[in-house]
Amino acid sequence: MLRKILTQLFIFFLLFLTYMHLQSFKTVETNGLICNPLPVFPQLQINMLKLNNEDMVNDALKETEKILLKYLRPTLQDEAWETKFVFADLLADEEPEVVVTLTLSPDTGIITILQKQNDHYILLYYLDNLLPITNLQKLKLTSGKEFLLTHECHNELTGAFCETHMLKIWGWQNNNLKAVWAENSYWEINWLNTWENPQAQPIKWHKLLQNLTVACYSASQTIEVTGKQSHYEAPGSTQVRLPKSSDFILQKERSITASYYWQDKWQSFVLATGKLKQSGTNQLEDVAILKDMENYLESMVKNKEQYQVMNKKGDIFLVNKENVLLDD
């Protein structure tokens, strides 16, 4: 009990330090997403996140959460947020950054990056348009480059009755946190055929299901994806009521395998690289192949002989496979 009281007093002292820093902190140029005054965190508070004492770590994390929410979501400070953190050297500077994620079910996820400046940390960057984040990890390649790996989950109970578990790998590029790879490890979509064609007969439900295993290998700097995709159907009616799982009958199933590798030139994990034929000309444009859309879940019912590609400008778009010459 005494240790708990002392811990709380120490946390109060840290909050006082935070207040004093806020009064004296000067304007710092960031990526434009941050407005002043910036949230400031004393180094002592961040150091507590490295301790082996679980109570002190939890208390320090809770206070960090309060400061972030006061800045980012002042009207939702009293909600039941779930907070995670990891130390990662995303900016390749002298000190690792502190990455803190904030999650509020059913549809809100936030990533924040705290950077050390002198004897304190500041909120350098945040993204607040994510789905609920259920897992946060650091991924380090043999080259020393570090990434974040997040697991976002969402269950949509209206419309298409869709559930997704998305894995994303994030890298720091051009003063922004950018997703350099993403895939749904679990994906379920249910819909009535009358939503596409009101005159469809007989009325039936479609279900598409994807279950993938994703393995990240630091040594080879690759991501290996294996799993299955399935298409089911079930009798429907004019009532929008999702049938029981046992009512769905398997129509088609296929195995999925894919291997992505890190490409410094493209600053992304890619399937391959190639040349895109320019319409009406003989010119070729260098592109990175990000996705094979024939392996996309919805291609189980709507075949897509396309690639998702990225050009040198960073533009991402779909192209017909016949217009791409793959590099050897």
Coordinates of C-alpha atoms in Angstrom, one line a residue:
M1 CA 0.0 0.0 0.0
L2 CA 2.8 2.4 0.9
R3 CA 4.5 1.7 -2.4
K4 CA 1.3 2.4 -4.2
I5 CA 0.9 5.8 -2.4
L6 CA 4.5 6.7 -3.2
T7 CA 4.0 5.8 -6.8
Q8 CA 0.9 8.1 -7.0
L9 CA 2.8 11.0 -5.4
F10 CA 5.6 10.5 -7.9
I11 CA 3.1 10.6 -10.7
F12 CA 1.6 13.8 -9.3
F13 CA 5.1 15.3 -9.3
L14 CA 5.6 14.3 -12.9
L15 CA 2.3 16.0 -13.8
F16 CA 3.5 19.1 -12.1
L17 CA 6.7 19.0 -14.2
T18 CA 4.5 18.5 -17.3
Y19 CA 2.5 21.6 -16.5
M20 CA 5.7 23.7 -16.0
H21 CA 7.1 22.4 -19.3
L22 CA 3.9 23.4 -21.1
Q23 CA 4.2 27.0 -19.7
S24 CA 7.7 27.4 -21.1
F25 CA 7.9 25.3 -24.2
K26 CA 8.6 27.1 -27.5
T27 CA 6.9 26.6 -30.8
V28 CA 8.3 23.7 -32.8
E29 CA 7.7 23.1 -36.5
T30 CA 6.2 19.7 -37.2
N31 CA 4.4 18.1 -40.2
G32 CA 1.4 20.5 -39.9
L33 CA -0.8 18.0 -38.0
I34 CA 0.2 19.4 -34.6
C35 CA -1.1 22.7 -33.2
N36 CA 0.5 24.5 -30.4
P37 CA 0.9 24.4 -27.5
L38 CA 2.4 20.9 -27.9
P39 CA 1.7 18.2 -25.3
V40 CA 5.0 17.7 -23.3
F41 CA 6.0 14.7 -21.3
P42 CA 8.9 14.8 -18.7
Q43 CA 11.7 12.3 -19.4
L44 CA 11.1 10.8 -16.0
Q45 CA 7.6 9.9 -17.0
I46 CA 8.7 8.2 -20.2
N47 CA 11.5 6.4 -18.3
M48 CA 8.9 4.8 -16.1
L49 CA 7.6 3.0 -19.1
K50 CA 10.9 1.0 -19.2
L51 CA 10.7 -0.2 -15.6
N52 CA 10.0 -3.8 -14.6
N53 CA 7.4 -2.7 -12.0
E54 CA 4.1 -3.3 -13.7
D55 CA 2.2 -0.9 -11.4
M56 CA 4.5 2.0 -12.1
V57 CA 4.4 1.3 -15.8
N58 CA 0.6 1.2 -15.8
D59 CA 0.4 4.4 -13.8
A60 CA 2.8 6.2 -16.1
L61 CA 1.0 4.9 -19.2
K62 CA -2.3 6.1 -17.7
E63 CA -1.0 9.6 -17.2
T64 CA 0.4 9.6 -20.7
E65 CA -3.0 8.6 -22.0
K66 CA -4.7 11.4 -20.1
I67 CA -2.4 14.1 -21.5
L68 CA -2.8 12.8 -25.1
L69 CA -6.6 12.6 -24.8
K70 CA -6.8 16.1 -23.3
Y71 CA -5.1 17.2 -26.5
L72 CA -6.6 14.9 -29.1
R73 CA -10.1 13.9 -27.8
P74 CA -11.0 16.3 -24.9
T75 CA -14.7 15.5 -25.1
L76 CA -14.0 11.7 -24.8
Q77 CA -11.5 11.7 -21.9
D78 CA -13.7 9.8 -19.6
E79 CA -14.4 6.9 -22.0
A80 CA -12.9 3.5 -21.6
W81 CA -9.8 3.8 -23.8
E82 CA -7.3 1.0 -24.3
T83 CA -3.7 2.2 -24.5
K84 CA -0.6 0.4 -25.8
F85 CA 3.0 1.5 -26.3
V86 CA 6.3 0.4 -27.8
F87 CA 9.8 2.0 -28.1
A88 CA 10.9 2.1 -31.8
D89 CA 13.6 4.0 -33.7
L90 CA 11.4 5.1 -36.6
L91 CA 13.3 8.4 -37.3
A92 CA 16.8 6.8 -37.0
D93 CA 17.9 9.5 -34.6
E94 CA 19.7 9.4 -31.3
E95 CA 16.9 8.2 -29.1
P96 CA 14.0 5.7 -30.0
E97 CA 10.6 7.3 -30.2
V98 CA 7.7 6.2 -28.0
V99 CA 4.7 5.0 -30.0
V100 CA 1.4 5.1 -28.1
T101 CA -1.8 3.8 -29.5
L102 CA -5.3 4.8 -28.2
T103 CA -8.3 2.6 -28.9
L104 CA -12.0 3.3 -28.2
S105 CA -14.5 0.6 -29.4
P106 CA -16.2 0.2 -31.7
D107 CA -14.6 2.3 -34.4
T108 CA -11.7 4.6 -33.2
G109 CA -8.0 4.0 -33.2
I110 CA -5.2 6.6 -32.9
I111 CA -1.4 6.3 -33.3
T112 CA 0.8 8.9 -31.7
I113 CA 4.6 9.3 -31.8
L114 CA 6.5 11.0 -29.0
Q115 CA 10.0 12.2 -29.7
K116 CA 12.7 13.1 -27.2
Q117 CA 13.8 16.8 -27.3
N118 CA 16.4 17.8 -24.7
D119 CA 15.1 16.6 -21.3
H120 CA 11.5 15.9 -22.3
Y121 CA 9.3 14.3 -25.0
I122 CA 6.8 16.0 -27.3
L123 CA 3.9 14.8 -29.4
L124 CA 5.6 14.8 -32.8
Y125 CA 2.9 13.2 -34.9
Y126 CA -0.5 11.4 -34.8
L127 CA -3.0 9.6 -37.0
D128 CA -6.6 9.5 -35.7
N129 CA -8.5 7.8 -38.6
L130 CA -7.7 4.2 -37.8
L131 CA -9.9 1.3 -36.7
P132 CA -9.6 -0.1 -33.1
I133 CA -6.0 -1.3 -32.6
T134 CA -5.8 -4.6 -30.8
N135 CA -2.0 -5.2 -31.1
L136 CA 1.1 -3.0 -31.5
Q137 CA 4.6 -4.4 -32.3
K138 CA 8.0 -3.3 -33.6
L139 CA 9.4 -5.0 -36.7
K140 CA 13.2 -4.6 -37.2
L141 CA 15.0 -5.7 -40.4
T142 CA 18.6 -6.9 -40.5
S143 CA 19.5 -3.6 -42.1
G144 CA 18.5 -2.0 -38.9
K145 CA 15.5 -0.2 -40.3
E146 CA 12.5 -0.3 -37.9
F147 CA 8.8 -0.4 -38.6
L148 CA 5.6 -0.6 -36.6
L149 CA 3.1 -3.4 -37.0
T150 CA -0.5 -2.8 -36.0
H151 CA -3.5 -5.1 -35.9
E152 CA -6.8 -3.3 -36.5
C153 CA -10.2 -4.9 -36.0
H154 CA -13.7 -3.8 -37.0
N155 CA -17.1 -5.5 -37.0
E156 CA -19.8 -3.8 -39.1
L157 CA -23.2 -5.1 -38.1
T158 CA -25.2 -3.1 -40.7
G159 CA -25.0 -2.9 -44.5
A160 CA -22.8 -5.7 -45.7
F161 CA -22.2 -7.3 -42.3
C162 CA -18.5 -7.1 -42.6
E163 CA -15.8 -8.1 -40.1
T164 CA -12.1 -7.3 -40.7
H165 CA -8.8 -8.0 -38.9
M166 CA -6.2 -5.9 -40.7
L167 CA -2.5 -6.1 -40.4
K168 CA -0.5 -2.9 -41.3
I169 CA 3.2 -2.2 -41.4
W170 CA 4.1 1.4 -41.0
G171 CA 7.3 3.3 -41.8
W172 CA 8.5 6.9 -41.4
Q173 CA 8.8 8.6 -44.7
N174 CA 8.9 12.3 -45.6
N175 CA 7.9 13.4 -42.1
N176 CA 4.8 11.2 -42.2
L177 CA 3.9 7.7 -40.9
K178 CA 3.0 5.7 -44.0
A179 CA 1.5 2.2 -44.4
V180 CA 4.1 0.3 -46.4
W181 CA 2.1 -2.9 -46.4
A182 CA -1.4 -4.0 -45.5
E183 CA -3.5 -7.2 -45.6
N184 CA -6.7 -8.5 -44.0
S185 CA -5.7 -11.6 -42.0
Y186 CA -9.4 -12.3 -41.4
W187 CA -12.1 -11.0 -43.6
E188 CA -15.8 -11.8 -43.8
I189 CA -18.4 -10.1 -46.1
N190 CA -22.1 -11.0 -46.2
W191 CA -24.6 -9.4 -48.5
L192 CA -27.9 -10.1 -50.3
N193 CA -27.9 -10.3 -54.1
T194 CA -30.9 -7.9 -54.2
W195 CA -28.6 -5.2 -53.0
E196 CA -26.8 -5.3 -56.3
N197 CA -29.9 -6.2 -58.4
P198 CA -33.3 -5.5 -56.9
Q199 CA -34.9 -7.9 -59.4
A200 CA -32.5 -10.8 -58.6
Q201 CA -34.2 -14.2 -58.3
P202 CA -34.0 -16.4 -56.4
I203 CA -33.0 -14.1 -53.4
K204 CA -29.9 -15.4 -51.8
W205 CA -27.1 -14.4 -49.5
H206 CA -23.4 -14.4 -50.4
K207 CA -20.6 -14.9 -47.9
L208 CA -16.9 -14.4 -48.7
L209 CA -14.4 -15.5 -46.1
Q210 CA -10.7 -15.1 -45.9
N211 CA -8.3 -16.6 -43.3
L212 CA -4.6 -15.9 -43.8
T213 CA -1.5 -16.6 -41.8
V214 CA 1.1 -13.8 -42.0
A215 CA 4.7 -14.3 -41.2
C216 CA 7.4 -11.5 -41.1
Y217 CA 11.0 -12.6 -41.5
S218 CA 13.6 -10.0 -40.5
A219 CA 16.6 -11.8 -41.9
S220 CA 15.2 -12.2 -45.4
Q221 CA 13.2 -8.9 -45.2
T222 CA 10.1 -10.7 -46.5
I223 CA 6.5 -11.2 -45.6
E224 CA 5.0 -14.6 -46.4
V225 CA 1.2 -14.9 -46.7
T226 CA -0.7 -18.3 -46.8
G227 CA -4.3 -19.2 -46.3
K228 CA -7.7 -19.8 -47.9
Q229 CA -10.6 -17.9 -49.4
S230 CA -14.1 -19.3 -49.6
H231 CA -17.4 -18.4 -51.2
Y232 CA -20.7 -19.5 -49.6
E233 CA -24.4 -19.0 -50.5
A234 CA -27.6 -19.3 -48.4
P235 CA -31.3 -18.8 -49.2
G236 CA -32.5 -15.3 -48.6
S237 CA -35.8 -13.4 -48.3
T238 CA -37.0 -9.8 -48.3
Q239 CA -36.1 -9.6 -44.6
V240 CA -32.5 -8.5 -44.0
R241 CA -31.6 -11.1 -41.5
L242 CA -28.2 -12.8 -41.7
P243 CA -28.7 -16.6 -41.9
K244 CA -27.1 -19.0 -39.5
S245 CA -23.6 -20.2 -40.4
S246 CA -25.0 -23.7 -40.9
D247 CA -27.3 -22.4 -43.6
F248 CA -24.4 -21.4 -45.9
I249 CA -23.3 -23.9 -48.5
L250 CA -19.7 -23.8 -49.9
Q251 CA -19.6 -22.8 -53.6
K252 CA -15.9 -22.4 -54.1
E253 CA -12.6 -22.4 -52.2
R254 CA -9.0 -21.7 -53.1
S255 CA -5.6 -21.5 -51.5
I256 CA -3.7 -18.2 -51.3
T257 CA 0.1 -17.8 -51.2
A258 CA 2.1 -14.6 -51.7
S259 CA 5.6 -13.4 -50.9
Y260 CA 6.4 -9.7 -50.4
Y261 CA 9.9 -8.3 -50.0
W262 CA 11.3 -5.0 -48.9
Q263 CA 12.4 -2.7 -51.7
D264 CA 14.6 0.3 -50.8
K265 CA 14.0 1.9 -54.1
W266 CA 10.2 1.9 -53.6
Q267 CA 10.3 2.2 -49.8
S268 CA 7.7 -0.5 -49.6
F269 CA 7.1 -4.2 -49.4
V270 CA 6.3 -5.3 -52.9
L271 CA 5.3 -8.5 -54.8
A272 CA 7.5 -7.6 -57.8
T273 CA 8.6 -4.7 -60.0
G274 CA 7.8 -4.1 -63.7
K275 CA 7.2 -1.7 -66.6
L276 CA 3.8 -0.3 -67.3
K277 CA 2.9 0.3 -71.0
Q278 CA 1.7 3.9 -71.5
S279 CA -1.6 4.0 -73.4
G280 CA -1.2 5.2 -77.0
T281 CA 2.6 5.4 -76.8
N282 CA 5.6 3.1 -76.8
Q283 CA 6.9 4.5 -73.5
L284 CA 7.3 2.3 -70.4
E285 CA 6.9 3.5 -66.8
D286 CA 8.6 1.9 -63.8
V287 CA 6.1 0.5 -61.3
A288 CA 6.1 -1.6 -58.1
I289 CA 3.5 -4.4 -57.9
L290 CA 1.8 -4.1 -54.6
K291 CA -1.1 -6.5 -54.9
D292 CA -2.3 -9.2 -57.4
M293 CA -6.0 -8.4 -57.5
E294 CA -6.8 -11.9 -58.7
N295 CA -6.0 -12.9 -55.1
Y296 CA -8.3 -10.2 -53.8
L297 CA -11.2 -11.7 -51.8
E298 CA -14.0 -10.1 -53.9
S299 CA -12.5 -11.6 -57.1
M300 CA -14.0 -14.9 -55.9
V301 CA -17.3 -13.5 -57.4
K302 CA -15.9 -10.7 -59.7
N303 CA -12.7 -11.7 -61.4
K304 CA -10.1 -8.9 -61.6
E305 CA -7.1 -9.6 -63.9
Q306 CA -5.4 -6.5 -62.5
Y307 CA -2.4 -5.4 -60.4
Q308 CA -2.4 -2.7 -57.8
V309 CA 0.8 -0.7 -58.6
M310 CA 2.7 2.3 -57.4
N311 CA 4.7 4.7 -59.6
K312 CA 7.7 6.8 -58.8
K313 CA 5.4 9.7 -57.7
G314 CA 3.9 7.4 -55.0
D315 CA 0.5 7.2 -56.8
I316 CA -1.2 3.9 -56.2
F317 CA -3.7 2.6 -58.8
L318 CA -5.1 -0.4 -60.6
V319 CA -3.9 -1.6 -64.1
N320 CA -4.7 -4.5 -66.3
K321 CA -2.1 -7.3 -66.1
E322 CA -1.7 -7.3 -69.8
N323 CA -0.2 -3.8 -69.7
V324 CA 2.6 -4.7 -67.3
L325 CA 5.9 -6.3 -68.2
L326 CA 7.3 -7.9 -65.0
D327 CA 11.1 -7.5 -64.4
D328 CA 13.1 -10.7 -64.2

